[in-house]
Amino acid sequence: MLRQGRTTPAQKRALEELFPKYGIAFSAQKVSSSQNLVLEIGSGMGETTIEIAKAHPEADFIAVEVHGPGVGSLLNAIEREQLTNLRVIRHDALGVLEQMIADGALAAIHLFFPDPWPKKRHHKRRLVQPAFAALAARKLKDGGILHAATDWPDYADYMNQVFSKEPLLEPAPAGFAARPVTKFESRGQRLGHSIRELLFRRAGKAPAAR
Ligand SMILES: C[S@@+](CC[C@H](N)C(=O)[O-])C[C@H]1O[C@@H](n2cnc3c(N)ncnc32)[C@H](O)[C@@H]1O
């Protein structure tokens, strides 16, 4: 689903006035790391992002989104909730991962409902590809979680296959944070779509033998 649409006056104001406060401008400089740094790719309107950041004050979150109205909404929500652990980057997530995130820096990557590009001839536009899996795995710390969700069964199968083939990833028993159900998702559930969660982690060193 593509969220097109105009920027509302409130979103426009947020982009102008709140981005300097809560945004990080795209640059080739690495963001400063923290013990628990979580990157969300494609935060959309940011409902899930806000809920997870509120529930986990011990972690730091960076939401990456290209869509202006979504970034504006999220900035307004950060201000409303007075969150100090969530920042936003308005840029393509691949560039952000490559340029702004140090290898081994992330406790988790969240990829919730990436654009499904349902037509077969558009599948190559899907974000998840082997090169993405390798890049994402490299940015995770040992044991760091890659958590994806989708309601497109063939995309879920494909992501599962791609993540399973990436040597730096292994299936994970649990995510970094429980994923709250969004409006978008509950609408999908009413339409009978089932949601698939994919949980992988960066394969770390084997635990020392006792
Ligand atoms: C289907 S929406 C899902 C939004 C949100 N995660 C949710 O669950 O409601 C996918 C979002 O990913 C964003 N997106 C797609 N490709 C992206 C990329 N390469 N970098 C950053 N954001 C991207 C789109 O703009 C869109 O807002």
Coordinates of C-alpha atoms and ligand atoms in Angstrom, one line a residue:
M1 CA 0.0 0.0 0.0
L2 CA 1.4 3.4 -0.9
R3 CA 0.5 6.3 1.2
Q4 CA 0.2 9.1 -1.2
G5 CA -1.6 12.2 -0.4
R6 CA -1.0 15.8 0.4
T7 CA 0.8 17.2 3.4
T8 CA -1.6 18.8 5.8
P9 CA -0.8 22.2 7.3
A10 CA 0.0 20.6 10.6
Q11 CA 2.4 18.1 9.0
K12 CA 4.0 21.0 7.0
R13 CA 4.5 23.0 10.1
A14 CA 6.0 20.0 11.9
L15 CA 8.4 19.4 9.0
E16 CA 9.6 23.0 9.2
E17 CA 9.5 23.6 13.0
L18 CA 10.0 20.2 14.6
F19 CA 12.4 18.5 12.2
P20 CA 15.3 20.7 13.5
K21 CA 14.4 19.4 17.0
Y22 CA 13.7 15.7 16.4
G23 CA 15.0 15.1 12.9
I24 CA 18.5 14.0 11.8
A25 CA 19.5 15.4 8.4
F26 CA 20.8 12.8 6.0
S27 CA 24.6 13.0 5.8
A28 CA 27.6 10.7 5.3
Q29 CA 28.3 10.9 9.0
K30 CA 27.5 8.0 11.3
V31 CA 24.9 8.7 14.0
S32 CA 26.2 8.3 17.5
S33 CA 25.5 4.9 18.8
S34 CA 24.0 3.8 22.0
Q35 CA 23.7 0.5 23.8
N36 CA 20.1 -0.1 22.5
L37 CA 19.7 1.5 19.2
V38 CA 16.7 0.4 17.1
L39 CA 16.2 1.5 13.5
E40 CA 12.7 1.3 11.9
I41 CA 12.5 1.3 8.2
G42 CA 9.4 2.8 6.6
S43 CA 7.7 4.1 9.7
G44 CA 4.7 5.3 7.6
M45 CA 2.4 7.5 9.8
G46 CA 4.4 6.4 12.8
E47 CA 1.7 4.8 15.0
T48 CA 3.7 1.7 15.8
T49 CA 6.9 3.7 16.1
I50 CA 5.4 5.9 18.8
E51 CA 3.9 3.0 20.8
I52 CA 7.1 1.1 20.8
A53 CA 9.3 4.1 21.7
K54 CA 6.9 5.0 24.6
A55 CA 7.0 1.4 25.9
H56 CA 10.9 1.3 25.8
P57 CA 12.4 4.4 27.3
E58 CA 15.6 2.4 27.9
A59 CA 16.2 2.2 24.1
D60 CA 16.9 4.8 21.4
F61 CA 14.9 4.7 18.2
I62 CA 15.5 6.1 14.7
A63 CA 12.6 6.0 12.3
V64 CA 13.5 6.3 8.6
E65 CA 10.8 7.3 6.2
V66 CA 10.7 9.0 2.8
H67 CA 7.1 10.1 2.8
G68 CA 6.8 13.7 3.9
P69 CA 3.3 13.6 5.5
G70 CA 4.3 10.5 7.5
V71 CA 7.4 12.2 8.7
G72 CA 5.3 15.3 9.7
S73 CA 2.8 13.2 11.6
L74 CA 5.5 11.4 13.4
L75 CA 7.2 14.6 14.4
N76 CA 3.9 15.9 15.7
A77 CA 3.4 12.8 17.8
I78 CA 7.0 13.0 19.2
E79 CA 6.3 16.5 20.3
R80 CA 2.9 15.6 21.7
E81 CA 4.2 12.7 23.7
Q82 CA 7.4 14.5 24.7
L83 CA 9.5 11.6 23.7
T84 CA 13.3 12.0 24.1
N85 CA 14.3 8.6 22.7
L86 CA 13.0 8.9 19.1
R87 CA 14.6 10.7 16.1
V88 CA 13.5 10.7 12.5
I89 CA 15.5 10.6 9.2
R90 CA 13.7 11.5 6.0
H91 CA 15.7 9.6 3.4
D92 CA 15.9 6.3 1.6
A93 CA 16.6 3.5 4.2
L94 CA 19.3 1.8 2.1
G95 CA 21.3 5.1 2.0
V96 CA 20.8 5.6 5.7
L97 CA 21.9 2.1 6.6
E98 CA 25.0 2.3 4.4
Q99 CA 26.1 5.8 5.3
M100 CA 24.8 6.7 8.7
I101 CA 24.8 3.5 10.7
A102 CA 28.1 1.9 11.8
D103 CA 28.5 -1.9 11.4
G104 CA 27.4 -3.7 14.5
A105 CA 25.6 -0.7 15.9
L106 CA 22.0 -1.8 16.0
A107 CA 20.1 -3.8 18.7
A108 CA 17.2 -4.2 16.2
I109 CA 15.8 -3.3 12.8
H110 CA 12.1 -3.1 12.4
L111 CA 10.5 -3.5 9.0
F112 CA 6.8 -3.5 9.4
F113 CA 4.6 -3.8 6.3
P114 CA 7.1 -2.9 3.7
D115 CA 5.5 -1.9 0.4
P116 CA 4.4 -5.2 -1.1
W117 CA 4.6 -4.2 -4.9
P118 CA 2.0 -6.9 -5.6
K119 CA 2.6 -7.1 -9.4
K120 CA 5.1 -9.7 -10.3
R121 CA 6.9 -7.3 -12.7
H122 CA 7.4 -4.9 -9.8
H123 CA 8.8 -7.5 -7.3
K124 CA 12.3 -6.3 -8.0
R125 CA 11.3 -3.0 -6.4
R126 CA 10.7 -4.7 -3.1
L127 CA 13.1 -3.6 -0.4
V128 CA 14.0 -7.0 0.8
Q129 CA 16.5 -8.6 -1.5
P130 CA 19.7 -10.6 -0.7
A131 CA 21.8 -7.4 -0.7
F132 CA 19.4 -5.8 1.8
A133 CA 19.6 -8.8 4.1
A134 CA 23.4 -8.7 4.0
L135 CA 23.5 -5.0 4.7
A136 CA 21.0 -5.2 7.5
A137 CA 22.8 -8.2 9.1
R138 CA 26.1 -6.3 9.0
K139 CA 24.5 -3.3 10.8
L140 CA 23.2 -5.5 13.7
K141 CA 25.2 -6.3 16.7
D142 CA 25.7 -9.9 17.7
G143 CA 22.3 -11.2 18.7
G144 CA 20.6 -8.0 17.3
I145 CA 17.1 -8.6 15.9
L146 CA 15.7 -8.2 12.4
H147 CA 11.9 -8.1 12.8
A148 CA 9.7 -7.9 9.7
A149 CA 5.9 -8.2 9.4
T150 CA 3.7 -8.4 6.3
D151 CA 0.3 -9.4 5.2
W152 CA 1.4 -10.5 1.7
P153 CA 2.0 -14.2 1.9
D154 CA 4.3 -14.4 -1.1
Y155 CA 6.4 -11.5 0.2
A156 CA 6.6 -13.2 3.6
D157 CA 7.8 -16.4 2.0
Y158 CA 10.3 -14.5 -0.1
M159 CA 11.6 -12.6 2.9
N160 CA 11.9 -15.8 4.9
Q161 CA 13.9 -17.4 2.2
V162 CA 16.2 -14.4 1.7
F163 CA 16.8 -14.0 5.5
S164 CA 17.3 -17.8 5.9
K165 CA 20.0 -17.8 3.2
E166 CA 21.9 -14.9 4.7
P167 CA 24.9 -16.5 6.6
L168 CA 25.0 -13.7 9.2
L169 CA 21.3 -14.3 10.2
E170 CA 19.6 -17.1 12.1
P171 CA 16.0 -17.5 13.3
A172 CA 15.3 -15.7 16.6
P173 CA 12.8 -16.9 19.3
A174 CA 11.6 -13.4 20.1
G175 CA 11.7 -9.8 19.0
F176 CA 13.2 -6.7 20.6
A177 CA 9.8 -5.3 21.4
A178 CA 6.2 -6.5 21.0
R179 CA 4.7 -5.0 17.9
P180 CA 1.4 -3.1 18.7
V181 CA -1.4 -3.6 16.2
T182 CA -1.8 -0.6 13.9
K183 CA -5.0 0.8 12.3
F184 CA -3.7 -0.4 9.0
E185 CA -3.3 -3.8 10.3
S186 CA -6.6 -4.1 12.0
R187 CA -8.3 -3.1 8.7
G188 CA -6.3 -5.9 7.0
Q189 CA -7.4 -8.4 9.7
R190 CA -11.0 -7.4 9.1
L191 CA -10.5 -8.1 5.4
G192 CA -9.2 -11.5 6.4
H193 CA -5.5 -10.9 5.8
S194 CA -3.3 -12.9 8.0
I195 CA -0.1 -11.3 9.3
R196 CA 3.3 -13.0 9.2
E197 CA 6.0 -12.0 11.6
L198 CA 9.6 -12.8 10.6
L199 CA 12.1 -12.9 13.4
F200 CA 15.8 -13.3 12.7
R201 CA 18.9 -12.3 14.7
R202 CA 22.5 -11.7 13.9
A203 CA 24.3 -14.9 14.5
G204 CA 26.9 -14.1 17.1
K205 CA 29.7 -16.1 18.5
A206 CA 28.7 -19.5 19.9
P207 CA 28.2 -19.4 23.7
A208 CA 31.3 -20.5 25.5
A209 CA 31.1 -24.2 26.5
R210 CA 30.7 -24.8 30.2
Ligands
LIG1 C1 3.0 0.0 3.5 S1 3.8 1.4 4.3 C2 3.9 0.8 6.0 C3 4.1 1.8 7.0 C4 4.2 1.4 8.5 N1 5.3 0.6 8.8 C5 2.9 0.7 8.9 O1 3.0 -0.5 9.3 O2 1.8 1.3 8.9 C6 5.5 1.3 3.8 C7 6.3 2.6 4.1 O3 7.6 2.4 3.8 C8 8.1 3.6 3.2 N2 9.3 3.2 2.4 C9 9.3 2.5 1.3 N3 10.5 2.3 0.8 C10 11.3 3.0 1.7 C11 12.7 3.2 1.7 N4 13.6 2.7 0.8 N5 13.2 4.0 2.7 C12 12.4 4.6 3.6 N6 11.1 4.4 3.6 C13 10.6 3.6 2.7 C14 6.9 4.1 2.4 O4 7.0 5.5 2.2 C15 5.8 3.8 3.3 O5 5.4 4.8 4.2

